[in-house]
Each structure stands twice: as structure tokens, then as C-alpha cells.
CSV table of C-alpha atoms and ligand atoms in Angstrom, one decimal:
chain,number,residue,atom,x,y,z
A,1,UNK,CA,83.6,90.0,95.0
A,2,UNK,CA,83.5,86.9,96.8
A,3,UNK,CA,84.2,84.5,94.1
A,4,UNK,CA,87.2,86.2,93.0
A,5,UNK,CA,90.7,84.2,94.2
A,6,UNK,CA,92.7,85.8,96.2
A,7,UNK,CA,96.6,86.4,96.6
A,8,UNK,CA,98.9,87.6,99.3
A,9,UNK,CA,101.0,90.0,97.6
A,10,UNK,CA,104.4,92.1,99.4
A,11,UNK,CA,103.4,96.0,99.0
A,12,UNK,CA,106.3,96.3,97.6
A,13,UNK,CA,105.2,94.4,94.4
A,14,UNK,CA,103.3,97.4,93.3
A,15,UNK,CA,104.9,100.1,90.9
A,16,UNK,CA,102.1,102.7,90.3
A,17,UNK,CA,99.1,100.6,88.9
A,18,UNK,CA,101.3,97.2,88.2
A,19,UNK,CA,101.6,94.5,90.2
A,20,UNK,CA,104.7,92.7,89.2
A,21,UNK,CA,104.7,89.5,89.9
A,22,UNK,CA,106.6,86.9,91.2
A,23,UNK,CA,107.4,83.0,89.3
A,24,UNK,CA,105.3,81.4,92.3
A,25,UNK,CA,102.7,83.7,92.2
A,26,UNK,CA,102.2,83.3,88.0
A,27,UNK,CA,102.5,79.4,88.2
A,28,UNK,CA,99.7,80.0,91.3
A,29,UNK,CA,97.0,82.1,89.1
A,30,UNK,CA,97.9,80.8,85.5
A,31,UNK,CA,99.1,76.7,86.4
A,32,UNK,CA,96.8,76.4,89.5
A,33,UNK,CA,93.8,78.7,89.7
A,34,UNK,CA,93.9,78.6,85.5
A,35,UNK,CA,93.4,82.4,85.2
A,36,UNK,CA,94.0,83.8,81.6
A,37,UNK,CA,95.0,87.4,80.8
A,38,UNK,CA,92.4,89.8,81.4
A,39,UNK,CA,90.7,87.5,84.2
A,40,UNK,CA,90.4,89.3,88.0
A,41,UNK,CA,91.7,88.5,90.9
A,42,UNK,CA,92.3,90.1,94.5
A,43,UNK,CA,95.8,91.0,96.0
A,44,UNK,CA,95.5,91.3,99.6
A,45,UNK,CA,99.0,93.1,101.2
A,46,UNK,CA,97.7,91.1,104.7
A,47,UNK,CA,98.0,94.3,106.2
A,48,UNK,CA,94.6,95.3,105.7
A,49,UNK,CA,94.5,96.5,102.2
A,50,UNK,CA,92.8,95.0,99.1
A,51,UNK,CA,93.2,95.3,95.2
A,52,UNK,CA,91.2,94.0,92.1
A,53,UNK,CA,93.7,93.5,89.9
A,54,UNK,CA,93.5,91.7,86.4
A,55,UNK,CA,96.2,89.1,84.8
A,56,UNK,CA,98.5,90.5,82.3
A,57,UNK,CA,101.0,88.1,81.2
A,58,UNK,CA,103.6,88.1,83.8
A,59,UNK,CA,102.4,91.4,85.8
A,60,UNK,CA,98.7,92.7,86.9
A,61,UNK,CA,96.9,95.6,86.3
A,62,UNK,CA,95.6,97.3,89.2
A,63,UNK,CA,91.6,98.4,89.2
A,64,UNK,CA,90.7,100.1,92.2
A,65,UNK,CA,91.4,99.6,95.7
A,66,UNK,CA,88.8,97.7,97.5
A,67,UNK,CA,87.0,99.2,100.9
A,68,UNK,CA,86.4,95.9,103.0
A,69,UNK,CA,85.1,95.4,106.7
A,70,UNK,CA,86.0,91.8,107.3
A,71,UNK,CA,87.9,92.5,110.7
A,72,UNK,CA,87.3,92.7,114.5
A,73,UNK,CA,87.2,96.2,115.8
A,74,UNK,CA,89.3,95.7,118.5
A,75,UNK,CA,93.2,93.5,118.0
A,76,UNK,CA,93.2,90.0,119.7
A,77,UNK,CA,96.8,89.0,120.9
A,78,UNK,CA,97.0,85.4,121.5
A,79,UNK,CA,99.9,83.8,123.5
A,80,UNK,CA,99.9,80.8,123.9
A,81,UNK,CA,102.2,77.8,125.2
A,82,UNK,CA,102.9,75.4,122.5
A,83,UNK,CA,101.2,72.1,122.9
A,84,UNK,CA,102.6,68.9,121.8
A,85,UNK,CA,102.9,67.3,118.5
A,86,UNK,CA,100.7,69.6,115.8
A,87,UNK,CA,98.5,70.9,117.8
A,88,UNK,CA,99.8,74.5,117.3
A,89,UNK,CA,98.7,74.3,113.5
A,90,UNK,CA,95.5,73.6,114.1
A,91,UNK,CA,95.5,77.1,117.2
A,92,UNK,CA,96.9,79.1,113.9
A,93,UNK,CA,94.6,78.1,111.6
A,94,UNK,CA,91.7,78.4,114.1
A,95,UNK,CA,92.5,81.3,115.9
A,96,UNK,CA,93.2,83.3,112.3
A,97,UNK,CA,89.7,82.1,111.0
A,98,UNK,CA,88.1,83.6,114.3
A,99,UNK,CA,89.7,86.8,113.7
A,100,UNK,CA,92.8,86.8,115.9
A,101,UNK,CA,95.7,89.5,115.3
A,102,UNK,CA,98.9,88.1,116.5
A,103,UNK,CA,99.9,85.4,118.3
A,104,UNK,CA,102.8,84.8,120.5
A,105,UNK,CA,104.1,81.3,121.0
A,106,UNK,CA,105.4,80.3,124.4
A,107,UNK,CA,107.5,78.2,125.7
A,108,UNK,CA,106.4,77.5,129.4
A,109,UNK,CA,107.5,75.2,132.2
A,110,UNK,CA,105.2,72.6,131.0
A,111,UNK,CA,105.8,72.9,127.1
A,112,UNK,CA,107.4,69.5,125.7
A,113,UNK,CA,108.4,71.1,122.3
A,114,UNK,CA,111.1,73.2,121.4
A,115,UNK,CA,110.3,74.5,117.9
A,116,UNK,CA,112.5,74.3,114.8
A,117,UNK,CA,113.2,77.2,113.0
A,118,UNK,CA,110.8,75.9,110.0
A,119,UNK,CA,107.7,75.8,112.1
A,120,UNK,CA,107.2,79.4,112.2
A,121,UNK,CA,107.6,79.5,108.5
A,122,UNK,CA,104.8,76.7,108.5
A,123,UNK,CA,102.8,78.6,111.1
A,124,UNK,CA,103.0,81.8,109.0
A,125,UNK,CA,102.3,79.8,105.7
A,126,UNK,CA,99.0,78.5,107.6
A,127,UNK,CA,98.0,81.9,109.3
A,128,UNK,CA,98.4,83.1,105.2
A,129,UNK,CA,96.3,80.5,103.5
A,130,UNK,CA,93.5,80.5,106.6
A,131,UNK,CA,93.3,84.7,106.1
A,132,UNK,CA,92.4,84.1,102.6
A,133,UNK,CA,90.3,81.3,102.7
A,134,UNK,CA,87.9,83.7,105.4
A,135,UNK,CA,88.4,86.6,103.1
A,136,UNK,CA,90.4,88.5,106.2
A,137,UNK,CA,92.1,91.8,105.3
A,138,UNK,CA,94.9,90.7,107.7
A,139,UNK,CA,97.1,88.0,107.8
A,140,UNK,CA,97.6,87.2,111.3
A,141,UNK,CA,101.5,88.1,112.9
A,142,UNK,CA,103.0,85.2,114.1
A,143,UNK,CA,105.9,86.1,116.4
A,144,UNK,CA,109.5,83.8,117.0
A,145,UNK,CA,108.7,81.7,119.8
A,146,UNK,CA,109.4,83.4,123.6
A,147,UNK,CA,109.7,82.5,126.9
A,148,UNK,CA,107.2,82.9,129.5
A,149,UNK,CA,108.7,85.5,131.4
A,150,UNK,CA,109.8,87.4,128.1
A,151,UNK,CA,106.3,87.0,126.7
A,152,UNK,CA,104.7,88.3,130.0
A,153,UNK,CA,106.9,91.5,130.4
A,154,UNK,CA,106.3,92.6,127.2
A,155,UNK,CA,102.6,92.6,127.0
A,156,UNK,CA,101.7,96.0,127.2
A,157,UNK,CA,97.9,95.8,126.8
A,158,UNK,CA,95.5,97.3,129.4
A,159,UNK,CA,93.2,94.1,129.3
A,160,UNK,CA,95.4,90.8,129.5
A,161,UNK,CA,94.0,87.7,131.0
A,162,UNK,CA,95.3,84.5,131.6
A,163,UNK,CA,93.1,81.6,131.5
A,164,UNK,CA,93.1,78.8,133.6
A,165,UNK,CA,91.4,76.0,134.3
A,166,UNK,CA,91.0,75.1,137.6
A,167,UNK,CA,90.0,77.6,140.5
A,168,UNK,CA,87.1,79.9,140.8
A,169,UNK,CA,88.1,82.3,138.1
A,170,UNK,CA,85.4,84.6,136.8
A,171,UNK,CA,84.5,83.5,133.2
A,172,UNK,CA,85.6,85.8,130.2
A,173,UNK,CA,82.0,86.1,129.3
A,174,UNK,CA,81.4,88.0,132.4
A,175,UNK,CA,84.6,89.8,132.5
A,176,UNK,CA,83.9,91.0,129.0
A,177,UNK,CA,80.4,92.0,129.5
A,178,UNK,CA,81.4,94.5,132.3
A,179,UNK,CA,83.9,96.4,129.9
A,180,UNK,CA,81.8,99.7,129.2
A,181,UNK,CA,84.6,101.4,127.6
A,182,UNK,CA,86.0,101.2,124.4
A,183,UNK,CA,88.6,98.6,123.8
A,184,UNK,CA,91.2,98.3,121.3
A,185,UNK,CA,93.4,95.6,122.1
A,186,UNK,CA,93.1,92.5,124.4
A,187,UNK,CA,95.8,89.8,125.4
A,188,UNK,CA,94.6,86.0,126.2
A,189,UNK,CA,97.3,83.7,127.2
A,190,UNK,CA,96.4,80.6,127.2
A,191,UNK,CA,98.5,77.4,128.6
A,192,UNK,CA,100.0,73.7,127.5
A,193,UNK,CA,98.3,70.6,128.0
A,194,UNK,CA,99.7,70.4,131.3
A,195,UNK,CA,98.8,73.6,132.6
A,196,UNK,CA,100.7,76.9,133.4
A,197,UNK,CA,102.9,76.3,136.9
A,198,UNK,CA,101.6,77.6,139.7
A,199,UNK,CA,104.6,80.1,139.7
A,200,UNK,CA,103.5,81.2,135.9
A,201,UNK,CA,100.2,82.0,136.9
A,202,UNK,CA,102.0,84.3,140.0
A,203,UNK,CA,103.9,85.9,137.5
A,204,UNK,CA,101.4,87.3,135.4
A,205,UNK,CA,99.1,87.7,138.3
A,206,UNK,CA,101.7,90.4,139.7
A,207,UNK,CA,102.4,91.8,136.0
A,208,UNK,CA,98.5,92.7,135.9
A,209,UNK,CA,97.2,89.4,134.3
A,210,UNK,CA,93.9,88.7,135.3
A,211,UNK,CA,93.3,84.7,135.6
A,212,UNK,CA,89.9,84.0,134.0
A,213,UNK,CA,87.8,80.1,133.4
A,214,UNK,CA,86.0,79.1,129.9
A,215,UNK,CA,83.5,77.6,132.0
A,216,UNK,CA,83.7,74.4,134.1
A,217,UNK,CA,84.6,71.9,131.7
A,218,UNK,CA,88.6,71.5,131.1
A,219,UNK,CA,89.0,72.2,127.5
A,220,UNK,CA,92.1,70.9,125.5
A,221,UNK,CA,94.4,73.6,124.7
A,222,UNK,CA,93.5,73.2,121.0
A,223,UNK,CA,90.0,74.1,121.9
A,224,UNK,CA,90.8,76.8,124.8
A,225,UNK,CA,91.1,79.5,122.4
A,226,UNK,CA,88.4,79.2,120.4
A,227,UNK,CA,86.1,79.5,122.9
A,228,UNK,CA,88.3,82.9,124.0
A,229,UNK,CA,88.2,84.5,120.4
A,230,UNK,CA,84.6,83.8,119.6
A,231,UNK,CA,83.4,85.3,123.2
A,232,UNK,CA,85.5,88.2,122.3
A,233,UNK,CA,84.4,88.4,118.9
A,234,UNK,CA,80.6,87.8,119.8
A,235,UNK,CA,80.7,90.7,122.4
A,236,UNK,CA,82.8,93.0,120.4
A,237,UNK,CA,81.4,92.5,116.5
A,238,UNK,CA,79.2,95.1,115.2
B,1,SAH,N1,96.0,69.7,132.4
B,1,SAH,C1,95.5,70.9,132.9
B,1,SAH,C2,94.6,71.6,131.8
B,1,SAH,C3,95.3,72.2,130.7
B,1,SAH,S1,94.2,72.7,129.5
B,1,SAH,C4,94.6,70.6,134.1
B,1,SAH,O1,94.2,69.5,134.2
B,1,SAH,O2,94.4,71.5,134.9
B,1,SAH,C5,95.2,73.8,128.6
B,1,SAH,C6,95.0,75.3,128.8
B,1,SAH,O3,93.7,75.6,128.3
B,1,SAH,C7,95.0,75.7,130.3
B,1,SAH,O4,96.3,76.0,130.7
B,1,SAH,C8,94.1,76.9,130.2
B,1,SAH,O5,94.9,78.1,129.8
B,1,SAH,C9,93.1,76.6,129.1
B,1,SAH,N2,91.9,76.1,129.6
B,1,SAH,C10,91.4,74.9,129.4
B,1,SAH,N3,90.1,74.7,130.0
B,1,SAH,C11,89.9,75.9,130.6
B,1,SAH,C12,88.8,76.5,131.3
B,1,SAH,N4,87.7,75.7,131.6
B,1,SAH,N5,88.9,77.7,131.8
B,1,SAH,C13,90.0,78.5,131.5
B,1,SAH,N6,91.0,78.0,130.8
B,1,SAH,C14,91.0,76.8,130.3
């Protein structure tokens, strides 16, 4: 299956076993990939669900639904502050790769950037292209930038941490190890390039954060969470 393309398609392109498709997504298979009727492909709904599907003209025919186990067993909520410049495309596109579920942009006391409205579009463009290019079953949710505070009280996951990098913080890898239970969700927030205030770190302290190090060295918040995902996806991976 792997050297089928594949295509993000909205559910609600299918009508019984057609897939109707839309201008972009002809010029895409016939223009770009140079499908030709009758040639398979995969439509992925980035919800978790695959089909092979085969080019017909300006619609598809749908096979069979595919069974596929590319995903974590357990959801990965990112929030992290946004860093300067592009830095946040490169966290998407990461992050997604590694297997991450959502992630929740923050603006935080240290952040320099405050976000147009067509970055998220661009975030969610990149969060779609890196799913397919791993062969994910998701496509990552990217949520509308929020504050800290907002971010913070609305985490309602029973293991949140909060990395930081100073202070004698017991390392995720640890913290991880120790979890005996099973776990279906987990919440990293990770800061800016300047660091989460000392009041932040406070704040999610008392909202049942628990602050966490990647190990001694300070990392650059590009790099921060893909240390995070890939310990949680080592320890958690069947
Ligand atoms: N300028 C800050 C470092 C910021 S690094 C300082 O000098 O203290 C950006 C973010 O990455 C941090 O806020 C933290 O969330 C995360 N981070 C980087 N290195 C880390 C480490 N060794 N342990 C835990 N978190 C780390």
C-alpha cells in the first residue's frame, strides 16, 4: 500500500461508494501526481479512516476501507508558546511526524509574535502535508492561538506537564517510566525562547502541571518537543 499517493479528503465527499471530487483535488491526482482513470490512490478523512479508491474521470470509486495502525495509543496534546520568526512551522511539521494529536499555540508573557489569521491556515496546510508524507491516519488539530491562562484552564488531562529548563525538575523519561497505568492522553507545554515567567510556571504548578527537564542541556524550543514526543512515543509504542 505504501506506494500508493495519498489524499486528504472531507467525509463528506463521499456519497455511497463515490468520492466526488473537488477541481483542486483532480488537477492534484491527474496534473500533478499524473494518475489516469482506473489508477489507485488512498483518501485519508485525517480522522483516522482510510480508503483505496480508483480515479474515475472527475470522481473516484471506492474499494474497500483500509484497517491501518500508524498511530500512538495514547493522544499527545502539545501547547506550546510560539517562538519567533518560523520556528512554529518547523514544531508542526515535527511534532505531526512524531505522532502528535493536537497542538495548542500560546501566546505567553515572553512570546514576540502575534499571529495572523493566515498562519493557522499555513500551520494546518503543514500538519496536512506532514500526516501524509508519514502515512498518519490523523491529521494533527491545530487550535486558534490562546492565551496562557486560557490554555492552562482548559487542559483537562490527568497527566499535564510543563517543561522547563532550568531547576531540578525530574526528567520526562523518569516520570514516564513510573506511569503503571494505562494512559490515554497526555498534555506537554512547552515554552518560547525566552522561557515561561516565573508567574506561568506558578500557574500551571497550582492548576496540576507538573514542571519536568529534557535533560541538562537547554534545548531550543524548536527542538524541546521532539525530544518530548519521541520519549512518549518510545515508552508508549507497541
Ligand atoms: N531561554 C530559556 C530557555 C528557553 S528554551 C532559558 O535560558 O532558560 C524554550 C523552552 O524549551 C523552555 O521554556 C522549555 O519549555 C523547553 N526546554 C528547553 N530545554 C529544556 C530542558 N532541558 N528541559 C526541559 N524543558 C526544556
Amino acid at each position: 500500500m505504501s506506494q500508493l499517493q495519498r489524499i486528504t479528503i472531507n467525509p463528506q465527499q463521499l456519497q455511497a461508494s463515490q468520492l466526488l471530487l473537488t477541481s483542486q483535488q483532480q488537477h492534484y491526482l491527474w496534473r500533478v501526481l499524473r494518475l489516469q482513470d482506473g489508477d489507485q490512490f488512498i483518501a485519508m478523512d485525517g480522522m483516522g479512516k482510510w480508503w483505496l479508491a480508483q480515479l474515475q474521470g472527475e470522481q473516484a470509486q471506492i474499494l474497500e476501507k483500509l484497517k491501518t495502525n500508524q498511530e500512538l495509543p495514547l493522544s499527545i496534546t502539545l501547547m506550546m508558546a510560539l517562538p519567533k520568526g518560523n520556528g512554529f512551522d518547523e514544531i508542526v511539521r515535527y511534532s505531526t511526524e512524531l505522532g502528535v494529536t493536537s497542538i495548542v499555540p500560546i501566546l505567553s508573557g515572553r512570546t514576540l509574535l502575534n499571529p495572523s489569521s493566515q498562519k493557522l491556515e499555513r500551520w494546518q496546510r503543514i500538519a496536512s502535508e506532514a500526516a501524509e508524507q508519514s502515512e498518519r491516519t490523523i491529521v494533527p488539530t491545530i487550535l486558534e492561538p490562546v492565551t496562557f491562562n486560557t490554555a492552562i484552564q482548559n487542559c483537562t488531562s490527568n497527566h499535564r506537564y510543563i517543561c522547563e529548563a532550568r531547576g531540578n525538575y525530574p526528567h520526562l523519561h523518569h516520570i514516564i517510566n513510573n506511569i503503571t497505568d494505562q494512559i490515554y492522553e497526555i498534555m506537554i507545554a512547552i515554552g518560547p525562547e525566552g522561557g515561561w515567567t516565573d508567574q506561568e510556571l506558578e500557574i500551571a504548578v497550582k492548576s496540576g502541571f507538573i514542571p519536568i527537564s529534557l535533560g541538562r542541556r537547554i534545548l531550543r524550543a524548536v527542538t524541546a518537543p521532539i525530544v518530548a514526543i519521541s520519549l512518549i512515543a518510545a515508552k508508549f509504542e507497541s
